[in-house]
Amino acid sequence: MVPKKDLLGIEKLTSKDISQYLDLADEFVKVLERPIPIVPALRGKTILTLFFEPSTRTQISFSIAAKRLSADVVNFSRATSSVTKGETLLDTALNIEAMKVDGVIVRHSACGAATFLAQQLEAFIINAGDGCHEHPTQALLDLMTMKQHFNDFKNLKVLIIGDISHSRVARSNIFGLKTLGAEVAVCAPPTLIPLEIEKLGVTIFYNLDEIIGDFDVIMALRIQLERQKTSLFPSVREYRTLYGLTKERAARMKPKSIIMHPGPTNRGIEIDPDVADSNKSVILEQVKNGVAIRMAILFIHAGGKIE
Ligand code: CP
């Protein structure tokens, strides 16, 4: 059983913990296929999505997941809140908790923001992305998608391409994949690879063309220009030339391999439009799985009941 009140990261989860989320998500896939895809599991619970950074997929899929479980959902966005008048993260959260919410889904630019709230609030906290630290719910939906295609993580070879240094998605996926026994490699310009990443059991490559045919899963990451303090590669054009997923590169991938991307994509930079829309791409399957996995996460952490 997942032992904690909160889901703050993948790093400390065991393979059993991860399997519990994935197995339950499979059950919710069946619920989502029904004509009326709603169960009363979280009736009477109130879930808050507290997003201090923009989001399309995570915030909407958490809202849909909570509604499918019959919870009440309240969405907070920074731009229309009293944060713009100087209110702190903690004051914002304490005021919201005073209105009796059961769970808070938080996204914030500061690493550790979710952990900080988990220490302060009685409500359960789900980390929906904290700075460059972790994005555990994205990694769980990615693992779910890989499992659907390959069934097992043993002998699975996964390559993550791009801005590894600034990517909470890469960190959470590396933790999860290594825990489940997959082989993980990263490929990027040296300036986008964090120091000592090999200590996580990851292999580093710099030349994508030499290795693209060796992997079952290729995960492209968004170049996060908003998190880079200085320019870490000469130009976006050069990045695409060396690391972009083009049609020519996709054609050299293993026959049954898949292309993943957490979104949002920079079409024409890390992935070309015809590759993002090709039959190798599972980007929209990832998004679809996001609802089921977030139903599983909410169910487990809110103490859901099968009626
Ligand atoms: N993958 C992801 O976190 O997307 P959003 O920023 O749209 O939530």
PDB file of C-alpha atoms and ligand atoms in Angstrom:
ATOM      1  CA  MET A   1       0.000   0.000   0.000  1.00  0.00           C
ATOM      2  CA  VAL A   2       1.164   3.559  -0.703  1.00  0.00           C
ATOM      3  CA  PRO A   3       2.049   4.538   2.872  1.00  0.00           C
ATOM      4  CA  LYS A   4       1.871   8.338   2.798  1.00  0.00           C
ATOM      5  CA  LYS A   5      -0.800  11.006   3.083  1.00  0.00           C
ATOM      6  CA  ASP A   6       0.784  12.886   0.147  1.00  0.00           C
ATOM      7  CA  LEU A   7       2.298  12.189  -3.287  1.00  0.00           C
ATOM      8  CA  LEU A   8       5.320  14.476  -3.484  1.00  0.00           C
ATOM      9  CA  GLY A   9       7.635  12.567  -5.814  1.00  0.00           C
ATOM     10  CA  ILE A  10       8.545   9.219  -7.350  1.00  0.00           C
ATOM     11  CA  GLU A  11      12.014   9.053  -5.778  1.00  0.00           C
ATOM     12  CA  LYS A  12      10.911   7.365  -2.556  1.00  0.00           C
ATOM     13  CA  LEU A  13       8.251   5.066  -4.049  1.00  0.00           C
ATOM     14  CA  THR A  14       8.837   1.314  -4.218  1.00  0.00           C
ATOM     15  CA  SER A  15       7.935  -0.785  -7.254  1.00  0.00           C
ATOM     16  CA  LYS A  16       4.947  -2.043  -5.262  1.00  0.00           C
ATOM     17  CA  ASP A  17       3.758   1.535  -4.643  1.00  0.00           C
ATOM     18  CA  ILE A  18       4.054   2.355  -8.352  1.00  0.00           C
ATOM     19  CA  SER A  19       2.222  -0.845  -9.325  1.00  0.00           C
ATOM     20  CA  GLN A  20      -0.608   0.059  -6.973  1.00  0.00           C
ATOM     21  CA  TYR A  21      -1.220   3.325  -8.869  1.00  0.00           C
ATOM     22  CA  LEU A  22      -0.857   1.619 -12.288  1.00  0.00           C
ATOM     23  CA  ASP A  23      -3.124  -1.322 -11.439  1.00  0.00           C
ATOM     24  CA  LEU A  24      -5.860   0.916 -10.056  1.00  0.00           C
ATOM     25  CA  ALA A  25      -5.597   3.201 -13.102  1.00  0.00           C
ATOM     26  CA  ASP A  26      -6.300   0.136 -15.292  1.00  0.00           C
ATOM     27  CA  GLU A  27      -9.582  -0.307 -13.393  1.00  0.00           C
ATOM     28  CA  PHE A  28     -10.464   3.336 -13.945  1.00  0.00           C
ATOM     29  CA  VAL A  29      -9.790   2.968 -17.687  1.00  0.00           C
ATOM     30  CA  LYS A  30     -12.742   0.550 -17.665  1.00  0.00           C
ATOM     31  CA  VAL A  31     -14.885   3.113 -15.814  1.00  0.00           C
ATOM     32  CA  LEU A  32     -13.954   5.778 -18.367  1.00  0.00           C
ATOM     33  CA  GLU A  33     -15.118   3.500 -21.207  1.00  0.00           C
ATOM     34  CA  ARG A  34     -18.667   3.260 -19.774  1.00  0.00           C
ATOM     35  CA  PRO A  35     -21.483   5.354 -21.330  1.00  0.00           C
ATOM     36  CA  ILE A  36     -21.728   7.238 -18.014  1.00  0.00           C
ATOM     37  CA  PRO A  37     -18.103   7.319 -16.798  1.00  0.00           C
ATOM     38  CA  ILE A  38     -18.763   8.338 -13.207  1.00  0.00           C
ATOM     39  CA  VAL A  39     -18.439   6.500  -9.869  1.00  0.00           C
ATOM     40  CA  PRO A  40     -19.450   7.833  -6.438  1.00  0.00           C
ATOM     41  CA  ALA A  41     -16.094   6.966  -4.792  1.00  0.00           C
ATOM     42  CA  LEU A  42     -15.230  10.487  -3.575  1.00  0.00           C
ATOM     43  CA  ARG A  43     -18.726  11.863  -3.002  1.00  0.00           C
ATOM     44  CA  GLY A  44     -18.573  14.595  -0.365  1.00  0.00           C
ATOM     45  CA  LYS A  45     -14.825  15.267  -0.839  1.00  0.00           C
ATOM     46  CA  THR A  46     -13.522  18.612  -2.069  1.00  0.00           C
ATOM     47  CA  ILE A  47     -10.369  18.835  -4.195  1.00  0.00           C
ATOM     48  CA  LEU A  48      -8.515  22.081  -4.936  1.00  0.00           C
ATOM     49  CA  THR A  49      -6.197  22.531  -7.906  1.00  0.00           C
ATOM     50  CA  LEU A  50      -3.724  25.229  -6.753  1.00  0.00           C
ATOM     51  CA  PHE A  51      -1.693  26.189  -9.814  1.00  0.00           C
ATOM     52  CA  PHE A  52       0.880  28.988  -9.598  1.00  0.00           C
ATOM     53  CA  GLU A  53       2.246  28.088 -13.064  1.00  0.00           C
ATOM     54  CA  PRO A  54       0.321  27.621 -16.316  1.00  0.00           C
ATOM     55  CA  SER A  55      -1.041  24.185 -17.190  1.00  0.00           C
ATOM     56  CA  THR A  56      -3.386  22.653 -19.713  1.00  0.00           C
ATOM     57  CA  ARG A  57      -3.078  18.872 -19.310  1.00  0.00           C
ATOM     58  CA  THR A  58      -2.407  18.460 -15.581  1.00  0.00           C
ATOM     59  CA  GLN A  59      -4.959  20.896 -14.206  1.00  0.00           C
ATOM     60  CA  ILE A  60      -7.757  19.882 -16.582  1.00  0.00           C
ATOM     61  CA  SER A  61      -7.171  16.141 -16.181  1.00  0.00           C
ATOM     62  CA  PHE A  62      -7.129  16.424 -12.382  1.00  0.00           C
ATOM     63  CA  SER A  63     -10.415  18.345 -12.562  1.00  0.00           C
ATOM     64  CA  ILE A  64     -11.947  15.724 -14.857  1.00  0.00           C
ATOM     65  CA  ALA A  65     -10.583  12.884 -12.702  1.00  0.00           C
ATOM     66  CA  ALA A  66     -12.083  14.403  -9.539  1.00  0.00           C
ATOM     67  CA  LYS A  67     -15.473  14.903 -11.256  1.00  0.00           C
ATOM     68  CA  ARG A  68     -15.447  11.308 -12.558  1.00  0.00           C
ATOM     69  CA  LEU A  69     -15.045  10.239  -8.911  1.00  0.00           C
ATOM     70  CA  SER A  70     -17.951  12.533  -7.861  1.00  0.00           C
ATOM     71  CA  ALA A  71     -15.746  14.901  -5.826  1.00  0.00           C
ATOM     72  CA  ASP A  72     -16.314  18.647  -5.803  1.00  0.00           C
ATOM     73  CA  VAL A  73     -13.504  20.558  -7.534  1.00  0.00           C
ATOM     74  CA  VAL A  74     -12.308  24.117  -7.048  1.00  0.00           C
ATOM     75  CA  ASN A  75      -9.699  25.561  -9.411  1.00  0.00           C
ATOM     76  CA  PHE A  76      -7.284  28.288  -8.315  1.00  0.00           C
ATOM     77  CA  SER A  77      -5.219  30.264 -10.779  1.00  0.00           C
ATOM     78  CA  ARG A  78      -2.524  32.680  -9.689  1.00  0.00           C
ATOM     79  CA  ALA A  79      -3.475  35.451 -12.127  1.00  0.00           C
ATOM     80  CA  THR A  80      -6.950  35.988 -10.634  1.00  0.00           C
ATOM     81  CA  SER A  81      -5.995  35.402  -6.981  1.00  0.00           C
ATOM     82  CA  SER A  82      -4.862  37.598  -4.078  1.00  0.00           C
ATOM     83  CA  VAL A  83      -1.295  36.365  -4.687  1.00  0.00           C
ATOM     84  CA  THR A  84      -1.177  39.284  -7.132  1.00  0.00           C
ATOM     85  CA  LYS A  85      -1.692  41.545  -4.060  1.00  0.00           C
ATOM     86  CA  GLY A  86       1.268  39.962  -2.245  1.00  0.00           C
ATOM     87  CA  GLU A  87      -0.322  37.049  -0.354  1.00  0.00           C
ATOM     88  CA  THR A  88       2.150  34.216   0.314  1.00  0.00           C
ATOM     89  CA  LEU A  89       1.864  30.558  -0.700  1.00  0.00           C
ATOM     90  CA  LEU A  90       1.325  29.493   2.910  1.00  0.00           C
ATOM     91  CA  ASP A  91      -1.306  32.145   3.652  1.00  0.00           C
ATOM     92  CA  THR A  92      -3.094  31.269   0.430  1.00  0.00           C
ATOM     93  CA  ALA A  93      -3.101  27.583   1.343  1.00  0.00           C
ATOM     94  CA  LEU A  94      -4.142  28.140   4.996  1.00  0.00           C
ATOM     95  CA  ASN A  95      -7.045  30.343   3.919  1.00  0.00           C
ATOM     96  CA  ILE A  96      -8.196  27.751   1.430  1.00  0.00           C
ATOM     97  CA  GLU A  97      -7.869  24.946   3.977  1.00  0.00           C
ATOM     98  CA  ALA A  98     -10.021  26.951   6.389  1.00  0.00           C
ATOM     99  CA  MET A  99     -12.783  26.485   3.811  1.00  0.00           C
ATOM    100  CA  LYS A 100     -12.397  22.696   4.365  1.00  0.00           C
ATOM    101  CA  VAL A 101     -10.767  21.130   1.348  1.00  0.00           C
ATOM    102  CA  ASP A 102      -9.704  17.496   1.568  1.00  0.00           C
ATOM    103  CA  GLY A 103      -6.905  17.517  -0.986  1.00  0.00           C
ATOM    104  CA  VAL A 104      -4.716  20.069  -2.755  1.00  0.00           C
ATOM    105  CA  ILE A 105      -3.083  19.524  -6.146  1.00  0.00           C
ATOM    106  CA  VAL A 106      -0.254  22.057  -6.262  1.00  0.00           C
ATOM    107  CA  ARG A 107       2.011  23.321  -9.032  1.00  0.00           C
ATOM    108  CA  HIS A 108       4.649  25.931  -8.192  1.00  0.00           C
ATOM    109  CA  SER A 109       7.907  27.211  -9.669  1.00  0.00           C
ATOM    110  CA  ALA A 110       9.795  26.578  -6.393  1.00  0.00           C
ATOM    111  CA  CYS A 111      11.363  23.145  -5.782  1.00  0.00           C
ATOM    112  CA  GLY A 112       9.955  21.834  -2.504  1.00  0.00           C
ATOM    113  CA  ALA A 113       6.733  23.884  -2.600  1.00  0.00           C
ATOM    114  CA  ALA A 114       4.569  20.746  -2.419  1.00  0.00           C
ATOM    115  CA  THR A 115       6.641  19.309   0.443  1.00  0.00           C
ATOM    116  CA  PHE A 116       6.333  22.607   2.320  1.00  0.00           C
ATOM    117  CA  LEU A 117       2.539  22.588   1.993  1.00  0.00           C
ATOM    118  CA  ALA A 118       2.391  18.916   3.012  1.00  0.00           C
ATOM    119  CA  GLN A 119       4.144  19.832   6.262  1.00  0.00           C
ATOM    120  CA  GLN A 120       1.753  22.720   6.959  1.00  0.00           C
ATOM    121  CA  LEU A 121      -1.678  21.407   5.925  1.00  0.00           C
ATOM    122  CA  GLU A 122      -3.869  18.558   7.056  1.00  0.00           C
ATOM    123  CA  ALA A 123      -5.253  18.141   3.540  1.00  0.00           C
ATOM    124  CA  PHE A 124      -3.412  15.605   1.364  1.00  0.00           C
ATOM    125  CA  ILE A 125      -1.037  17.187  -1.132  1.00  0.00           C
ATOM    126  CA  ILE A 126      -0.320  15.989  -4.658  1.00  0.00           C
ATOM    127  CA  ASN A 127       2.699  17.516  -6.376  1.00  0.00           C
ATOM    128  CA  ALA A 128       1.672  18.624  -9.874  1.00  0.00           C
ATOM    129  CA  GLY A 129       5.187  19.938 -10.602  1.00  0.00           C
ATOM    130  CA  ASP A 130       7.582  21.846  -8.338  1.00  0.00           C
ATOM    131  CA  GLY A 131      10.246  23.795 -10.222  1.00  0.00           C
ATOM    132  CA  CYS A 132      12.885  21.474 -11.706  1.00  0.00           C
ATOM    133  CA  HIS A 133      12.359  18.877  -8.947  1.00  0.00           C
ATOM    134  CA  GLU A 134       9.569  16.342  -9.671  1.00  0.00           C
ATOM    135  CA  HIS A 135       6.324  15.856 -11.619  1.00  0.00           C
ATOM    136  CA  PRO A 136       5.212  12.498 -10.207  1.00  0.00           C
ATOM    137  CA  THR A 137       1.756  12.308 -11.784  1.00  0.00           C
ATOM    138  CA  GLN A 138       3.238  12.873 -15.253  1.00  0.00           C
ATOM    139  CA  ALA A 139       5.747  10.060 -14.666  1.00  0.00           C
ATOM    140  CA  LEU A 140       2.982   7.706 -13.517  1.00  0.00           C
ATOM    141  CA  LEU A 141       0.936   8.350 -16.658  1.00  0.00           C
ATOM    142  CA  ASP A 142       4.086   7.885 -18.752  1.00  0.00           C
ATOM    143  CA  LEU A 143       4.817   4.568 -17.009  1.00  0.00           C
ATOM    144  CA  MET A 144       1.200   3.513 -17.581  1.00  0.00           C
ATOM    145  CA  THR A 145       1.546   4.284 -21.313  1.00  0.00           C
ATOM    146  CA  MET A 146       4.841   2.354 -21.599  1.00  0.00           C
ATOM    147  CA  LYS A 147       3.297  -0.613 -19.766  1.00  0.00           C
ATOM    148  CA  GLN A 148       0.368  -0.662 -22.224  1.00  0.00           C
ATOM    149  CA  HIS A 149       2.830  -0.950 -25.130  1.00  0.00           C
ATOM    150  CA  PHE A 150       5.528  -3.216 -23.670  1.00  0.00           C
ATOM    151  CA  ASN A 151       3.837  -4.898 -20.667  1.00  0.00           C
ATOM    152  CA  ASP A 152       7.109  -5.178 -18.709  1.00  0.00           C
ATOM    153  CA  PHE A 153       9.879  -2.769 -17.730  1.00  0.00           C
ATOM    154  CA  LYS A 154      12.636  -5.383 -17.530  1.00  0.00           C
ATOM    155  CA  ASN A 155      14.762  -5.104 -20.709  1.00  0.00           C
ATOM    156  CA  LEU A 156      12.894  -1.920 -21.730  1.00  0.00           C
ATOM    157  CA  LYS A 157      15.311   0.678 -23.128  1.00  0.00           C
ATOM    158  CA  VAL A 158      14.202   4.289 -22.706  1.00  0.00           C
ATOM    159  CA  LEU A 159      15.988   7.348 -24.105  1.00  0.00           C
ATOM    160  CA  ILE A 160      15.111  10.822 -22.819  1.00  0.00           C
ATOM    161  CA  ILE A 161      16.220  13.618 -25.145  1.00  0.00           C
ATOM    162  CA  GLY A 162      16.554  17.291 -24.329  1.00  0.00           C
ATOM    163  CA  ASP A 163      16.603  19.684 -21.429  1.00  0.00           C
ATOM    164  CA  ILE A 164      17.322  17.148 -18.675  1.00  0.00           C
ATOM    165  CA  SER A 165      18.703  19.824 -16.316  1.00  0.00           C
ATOM    166  CA  HIS A 166      15.450  21.736 -16.080  1.00  0.00           C
ATOM    167  CA  SER A 167      13.065  18.811 -16.411  1.00  0.00           C
ATOM    168  CA  ARG A 168      11.022  17.603 -13.457  1.00  0.00           C
ATOM    169  CA  VAL A 169       9.436  15.131 -15.905  1.00  0.00           C
ATOM    170  CA  ALA A 170      12.846  13.593 -16.671  1.00  0.00           C
ATOM    171  CA  ARG A 171      13.740  13.275 -12.978  1.00  0.00           C
ATOM    172  CA  SER A 172      10.454  11.620 -12.029  1.00  0.00           C
ATOM    173  CA  ASN A 173      10.597   9.268 -15.035  1.00  0.00           C
ATOM    174  CA  ILE A 174      14.202   8.302 -14.277  1.00  0.00           C
ATOM    175  CA  PHE A 175      13.299   7.445 -10.663  1.00  0.00           C
ATOM    176  CA  GLY A 176      10.252   5.415 -11.721  1.00  0.00           C
ATOM    177  CA  LEU A 177      11.886   3.600 -14.631  1.00  0.00           C
ATOM    178  CA  LYS A 178      14.991   2.663 -12.613  1.00  0.00           C
ATOM    179  CA  THR A 179      12.823   1.402  -9.741  1.00  0.00           C
ATOM    180  CA  LEU A 180      10.880  -0.797 -12.177  1.00  0.00           C
ATOM    181  CA  GLY A 181      14.076  -2.197 -13.749  1.00  0.00           C
ATOM    182  CA  ALA A 182      14.217  -0.362 -17.098  1.00  0.00           C
ATOM    183  CA  GLU A 183      17.418   0.808 -18.775  1.00  0.00           C
ATOM    184  CA  VAL A 184      17.477   4.615 -19.005  1.00  0.00           C
ATOM    185  CA  ALA A 185      19.703   6.884 -21.092  1.00  0.00           C
ATOM    186  CA  VAL A 186      19.691  10.611 -21.748  1.00  0.00           C
ATOM    187  CA  CYS A 187      20.879  12.489 -24.825  1.00  0.00           C
ATOM    188  CA  ALA A 188      21.420  16.246 -24.988  1.00  0.00           C
ATOM    189  CA  PRO A 189      24.077  18.920 -25.351  1.00  0.00           C
ATOM    190  CA  PRO A 190      26.433  18.726 -22.323  1.00  0.00           C
ATOM    191  CA  THR A 191      25.035  22.042 -21.005  1.00  0.00           C
ATOM    192  CA  LEU A 192      21.539  20.501 -20.623  1.00  0.00           C
ATOM    193  CA  ILE A 193      22.691  17.439 -18.663  1.00  0.00           C
ATOM    194  CA  PRO A 194      22.934  17.855 -14.861  1.00  0.00           C
ATOM    195  CA  LEU A 195      26.169  16.999 -13.073  1.00  0.00           C
ATOM    196  CA  GLU A 196      26.394  13.490 -11.635  1.00  0.00           C
ATOM    197  CA  ILE A 197      23.198  12.262 -13.307  1.00  0.00           C
ATOM    198  CA  GLU A 198      25.020   8.971 -13.930  1.00  0.00           C
ATOM    199  CA  LYS A 199      24.745   8.387 -10.163  1.00  0.00           C
ATOM    200  CA  LEU A 200      21.034   7.720 -10.832  1.00  0.00           C
ATOM    201  CA  GLY A 201      22.077   4.787 -13.028  1.00  0.00           C
ATOM    202  CA  VAL A 202      21.561   6.683 -16.272  1.00  0.00           C
ATOM    203  CA  THR A 203      23.813   6.452 -19.370  1.00  0.00           C
ATOM    204  CA  ILE A 204      24.725   9.716 -21.112  1.00  0.00           C
ATOM    205  CA  PHE A 205      24.943  10.217 -24.868  1.00  0.00           C
ATOM    206  CA  TYR A 206      25.616  13.354 -26.865  1.00  0.00           C
ATOM    207  CA  ASN A 207      25.163  12.127 -30.458  1.00  0.00           C
ATOM    208  CA  LEU A 208      21.537  11.210 -31.157  1.00  0.00           C
ATOM    209  CA  ASP A 209      22.176   9.859 -34.661  1.00  0.00           C
ATOM    210  CA  GLU A 210      24.549   7.184 -33.366  1.00  0.00           C
ATOM    211  CA  ILE A 211      22.021   5.674 -30.926  1.00  0.00           C
ATOM    212  CA  ILE A 212      18.472   6.417 -32.082  1.00  0.00           C
ATOM    213  CA  GLY A 213      17.974   2.865 -33.405  1.00  0.00           C
ATOM    214  CA  ASP A 214      18.722   1.214 -30.041  1.00  0.00           C
ATOM    215  CA  PHE A 215      15.690   2.215 -27.941  1.00  0.00           C
ATOM    216  CA  ASP A 216      12.108   1.059 -27.389  1.00  0.00           C
ATOM    217  CA  VAL A 217      10.909   4.409 -26.064  1.00  0.00           C
ATOM    218  CA  ILE A 218      12.131   7.818 -27.160  1.00  0.00           C
ATOM    219  CA  MET A 219      10.894  10.615 -24.917  1.00  0.00           C
ATOM    220  CA  ALA A 220      11.438  14.127 -26.235  1.00  0.00           C
ATOM    221  CA  LEU A 221      11.327  17.001 -23.754  1.00  0.00           C
ATOM    222  CA  ARG A 222      10.330  20.588 -24.296  1.00  0.00           C
ATOM    223  CA  ILE A 223      13.162  23.081 -24.396  1.00  0.00           C
ATOM    224  CA  GLN A 224      12.261  25.216 -21.374  1.00  0.00           C
ATOM    225  CA  LEU A 225      13.553  28.613 -22.394  1.00  0.00           C
ATOM    226  CA  GLU A 226      11.651  30.181 -19.451  1.00  0.00           C
ATOM    227  CA  ARG A 227      13.733  28.240 -16.870  1.00  0.00           C
ATOM    228  CA  GLN A 228      17.143  28.829 -18.482  1.00  0.00           C
ATOM    229  CA  LYS A 229      18.966  31.764 -16.871  1.00  0.00           C
ATOM    230  CA  THR A 230      21.562  31.916 -19.671  1.00  0.00           C
ATOM    231  CA  SER A 231      21.612  30.578 -23.199  1.00  0.00           C
ATOM    232  CA  LEU A 232      22.706  26.946 -22.897  1.00  0.00           C
ATOM    233  CA  PHE A 233      23.021  26.148 -26.617  1.00  0.00           C
ATOM    234  CA  PRO A 234      23.955  28.316 -29.584  1.00  0.00           C
ATOM    235  CA  SER A 235      20.534  28.481 -31.265  1.00  0.00           C
ATOM    236  CA  VAL A 236      17.167  26.759 -31.470  1.00  0.00           C
ATOM    237  CA  ARG A 237      17.984  25.958 -35.111  1.00  0.00           C
ATOM    238  CA  GLU A 238      21.191  24.169 -34.133  1.00  0.00           C
ATOM    239  CA  TYR A 239      19.334  22.285 -31.370  1.00  0.00           C
ATOM    240  CA  ARG A 240      16.787  21.005 -33.893  1.00  0.00           C
ATOM    241  CA  THR A 241      19.549  20.004 -36.314  1.00  0.00           C
ATOM    242  CA  LEU A 242      21.331  17.881 -33.687  1.00  0.00           C
ATOM    243  CA  TYR A 243      18.528  16.686 -31.374  1.00  0.00           C
ATOM    244  CA  GLY A 244      15.160  17.308 -33.057  1.00  0.00           C
ATOM    245  CA  LEU A 245      12.921  14.299 -33.776  1.00  0.00           C
ATOM    246  CA  THR A 246      12.658  14.603 -37.535  1.00  0.00           C
ATOM    247  CA  LYS A 247      10.990  12.209 -39.993  1.00  0.00           C
ATOM    248  CA  GLU A 248      14.431  10.933 -41.037  1.00  0.00           C
ATOM    249  CA  ARG A 249      15.391  10.123 -37.435  1.00  0.00           C
ATOM    250  CA  ALA A 250      12.006   8.545 -36.654  1.00  0.00           C
ATOM    251  CA  ALA A 251      12.476   6.257 -39.686  1.00  0.00           C
ATOM    252  CA  ARG A 252      15.668   4.880 -38.093  1.00  0.00           C
ATOM    253  CA  MET A 253      13.962   3.918 -34.812  1.00  0.00           C
ATOM    254  CA  LYS A 254      13.222   0.276 -33.909  1.00  0.00           C
ATOM    255  CA  PRO A 255      10.054  -1.010 -35.676  1.00  0.00           C
ATOM    256  CA  LYS A 256       7.907  -1.309 -32.531  1.00  0.00           C
ATOM    257  CA  SER A 257       9.372   1.674 -30.702  1.00  0.00           C
ATOM    258  CA  ILE A 258       7.228   4.608 -29.570  1.00  0.00           C
ATOM    259  CA  ILE A 259       7.698   8.362 -29.291  1.00  0.00           C
ATOM    260  CA  MET A 260       6.544  10.133 -26.139  1.00  0.00           C
ATOM    261  CA  HIS A 261       6.397  13.799 -25.122  1.00  0.00           C
ATOM    262  CA  PRO A 262       4.857  15.171 -21.905  1.00  0.00           C
ATOM    263  CA  GLY A 263       3.635  18.314 -23.666  1.00  0.00           C
ATOM    264  CA  PRO A 264       3.376  21.094 -24.393  1.00  0.00           C
ATOM    265  CA  THR A 265       5.398  20.460 -27.557  1.00  0.00           C
ATOM    266  CA  ASN A 266       7.486  23.003 -29.423  1.00  0.00           C
ATOM    267  CA  ARG A 267       6.622  21.733 -32.891  1.00  0.00           C
ATOM    268  CA  GLY A 268       9.561  22.225 -35.228  1.00  0.00           C
ATOM    269  CA  ILE A 269      12.110  22.353 -32.386  1.00  0.00           C
ATOM    270  CA  GLU A 270      12.348  19.142 -30.313  1.00  0.00           C
ATOM    271  CA  ILE A 271       9.779  17.335 -32.479  1.00  0.00           C
ATOM    272  CA  ASP A 272       8.623  17.923 -36.045  1.00  0.00           C
ATOM    273  CA  PRO A 273       4.851  18.164 -36.666  1.00  0.00           C
ATOM    274  CA  ASP A 274       4.739  15.074 -38.922  1.00  0.00           C
ATOM    275  CA  VAL A 275       6.517  13.031 -36.214  1.00  0.00           C
ATOM    276  CA  ALA A 276       4.260  14.311 -33.412  1.00  0.00           C
ATOM    277  CA  ASP A 277       1.247  13.291 -35.523  1.00  0.00           C
ATOM    278  CA  SER A 278       2.712   9.976 -36.783  1.00  0.00           C
ATOM    279  CA  ASN A 279       1.622   6.491 -35.742  1.00  0.00           C
ATOM    280  CA  LYS A 280       4.795   6.125 -33.650  1.00  0.00           C
ATOM    281  CA  SER A 281       3.696   9.018 -31.460  1.00  0.00           C
ATOM    282  CA  VAL A 282       1.694   8.161 -28.321  1.00  0.00           C
ATOM    283  CA  ILE A 283       1.402  11.755 -27.103  1.00  0.00           C
ATOM    284  CA  LEU A 284      -2.402  11.788 -26.999  1.00  0.00           C
ATOM    285  CA  GLU A 285      -2.473   8.307 -25.389  1.00  0.00           C
ATOM    286  CA  GLN A 286      -0.372   9.830 -22.600  1.00  0.00           C
ATOM    287  CA  VAL A 287      -2.923  12.614 -22.175  1.00  0.00           C
ATOM    288  CA  LYS A 288      -5.815  10.125 -22.183  1.00  0.00           C
ATOM    289  CA  ASN A 289      -4.076   7.977 -19.545  1.00  0.00           C
ATOM    290  CA  GLY A 290      -3.607  11.111 -17.451  1.00  0.00           C
ATOM    291  CA  VAL A 291      -7.273  11.053 -16.415  1.00  0.00           C
ATOM    292  CA  ALA A 292      -7.238   7.396 -15.292  1.00  0.00           C
ATOM    293  CA  ILE A 293      -3.961   7.683 -13.401  1.00  0.00           C
ATOM    294  CA  ARG A 294      -5.142  10.850 -11.646  1.00  0.00           C
ATOM    295  CA  MET A 295      -8.384   9.098 -10.692  1.00  0.00           C
ATOM    296  CA  ALA A 296      -6.226   6.374  -9.114  1.00  0.00           C
ATOM    297  CA  ILE A 297      -4.074   8.939  -7.302  1.00  0.00           C
ATOM    298  CA  LEU A 298      -7.088  10.838  -5.959  1.00  0.00           C
ATOM    299  CA  PHE A 299      -8.830   7.626  -4.941  1.00  0.00           C
ATOM    300  CA  ILE A 300      -5.807   6.366  -2.998  1.00  0.00           C
ATOM    301  CA  HIS A 301      -4.914   9.624  -1.272  1.00  0.00           C
ATOM    302  CA  ALA A 302      -8.496  10.707  -0.516  1.00  0.00           C
ATOM    303  CA  GLY A 303      -9.307   7.284   0.960  1.00  0.00           C
ATOM    304  CA  GLY A 304     -11.867   6.443  -1.699  1.00  0.00           C
ATOM    305  CA  LYS A 305     -14.479   3.753  -1.181  1.00  0.00           C
ATOM    306  CA  ILE A 306     -15.911   1.294  -3.690  1.00  0.00           C
ATOM    307  CA  GLU A 307     -19.713   1.300  -3.244  1.00  0.00           C
TER     308      GLU A 307
HETATM  309  N1   CP B   1       2.809  17.749 -19.123  1.00  0.00           N
HETATM  310  C1   CP B   1       2.302  18.769 -18.421  1.00  0.00           C
HETATM  311  O1   CP B   1       2.573  18.919 -17.208  1.00  0.00           O
HETATM  312  O2   CP B   1       1.507  19.601 -19.143  1.00  0.00           O
HETATM  313  P1   CP B   1       0.800  20.922 -18.587  1.00  0.00           P
HETATM  314  O3   CP B   1       1.909  21.910 -18.259  1.00  0.00           O
HETATM  315  O4   CP B   1      -0.094  21.395 -19.681  1.00  0.00           O
HETATM  316  O5   CP B   1       0.052  20.545 -17.341  1.00  0.00           O
END
